[in-house]
Amino acid sequence: MLNIDLRKIYLFKPVEPAPDPASLPVGGDLYYECLDCTTVLNSVPHIKCACVCGNLVGGGGELKVSKPTQVRVMRGKLK
Ligand SMILES: [Zn+2]
């Protein structure tokens, strides 16, 4: 499980305009913030990961989103 706070490493900027929850974009520089628990995860996670509340669960290059409306898509840059 990935338990580091990505905000300490990356600078996040919300993608504008906010993407349609029905078709969230994915990419190596795109991150999803779970609005229910504020966890930030990469949209193409290679290591097993999950947010605190279980809305986002990922691994193997795929992130499964239970409630897409509770996700903020952000672009991350290394600080
Ligand atoms: Zn969550």
Coordinates of C-alpha atoms and ligand atoms in Angstrom, one line a residue:
M1 CA 0.0 0.0 0.0
L2 CA 1.2 3.5 -0.9
N3 CA 1.0 5.7 2.2
I4 CA 3.0 8.7 1.3
D5 CA 1.4 12.1 0.9
L6 CA 2.1 13.1 -2.7
R7 CA 1.6 16.7 -1.8
K8 CA 5.0 16.7 -0.2
I9 CA 6.7 15.8 -3.4
Y10 CA 4.4 17.3 -6.1
L11 CA 2.8 20.6 -6.8
F12 CA -0.8 20.0 -7.9
K13 CA -2.9 22.2 -10.1
P14 CA -6.6 21.2 -10.8
V15 CA -7.3 20.5 -14.5
E16 CA -9.5 23.3 -15.9
P17 CA -12.2 23.0 -17.0
A18 CA -13.0 20.1 -14.7
P19 CA -13.2 16.9 -16.8
D20 CA -16.5 15.0 -17.2
P21 CA -16.8 12.5 -14.3
A22 CA -18.1 10.0 -16.9
S23 CA -14.8 9.9 -18.7
L24 CA -12.0 10.9 -16.4
P25 CA -8.7 11.4 -18.3
V26 CA -5.7 9.3 -17.3
G27 CA -2.0 10.0 -17.7
G28 CA 1.4 9.8 -16.0
D29 CA 1.2 13.4 -14.9
L30 CA -2.5 13.3 -13.9
Y31 CA -3.6 12.7 -10.3
Y32 CA -6.9 12.2 -8.7
E33 CA -7.8 13.8 -5.4
C34 CA -10.6 11.9 -3.6
L35 CA -13.0 14.6 -2.4
D36 CA -14.3 12.4 0.4
C37 CA -10.9 11.8 2.2
T38 CA -8.5 14.2 0.3
T39 CA -6.1 11.4 -0.6
V40 CA -4.2 12.1 -3.8
L41 CA -3.3 9.2 -6.1
N42 CA -1.8 8.9 -9.6
S43 CA -4.2 8.0 -12.3
V44 CA -2.0 5.3 -13.6
P45 CA -0.6 3.7 -10.4
H46 CA 2.0 1.0 -10.9
I47 CA 2.2 0.1 -7.2
K48 CA -0.9 -1.1 -5.3
C49 CA -2.6 1.9 -3.7
A50 CA -6.0 3.0 -2.3
C51 CA -7.4 6.1 -0.7
V52 CA -8.5 6.1 2.9
C53 CA -12.2 5.8 2.2
G54 CA -11.9 3.3 -0.6
N55 CA -13.3 5.4 -3.4
L56 CA -10.0 5.1 -5.3
V57 CA -8.3 1.7 -5.6
G58 CA -5.4 1.1 -8.0
G59 CA -2.5 -0.9 -9.1
G60 CA -1.0 -2.4 -12.2
G61 CA -1.4 0.9 -14.2
E62 CA -5.1 1.2 -13.5
L63 CA -7.1 3.2 -11.0
K64 CA -10.6 2.2 -10.2
V65 CA -13.0 5.0 -9.2
S66 CA -16.2 4.1 -7.3
K67 CA -17.6 7.6 -7.2
P68 CA -16.2 9.6 -10.2
T69 CA -18.2 12.7 -9.1
Q70 CA -16.1 12.7 -5.9
V71 CA -12.8 13.1 -7.7
R72 CA -10.8 16.2 -8.6
V73 CA -8.4 15.7 -11.5
M74 CA -5.1 17.5 -11.0
R75 CA -1.8 17.8 -12.9
G76 CA 1.2 17.2 -10.8
K77 CA 4.7 18.6 -11.1
L78 CA 7.7 17.6 -9.1
K79 CA 8.6 20.4 -6.6
Ligands
ZN1 ZN -11.2 8.5 -0.5

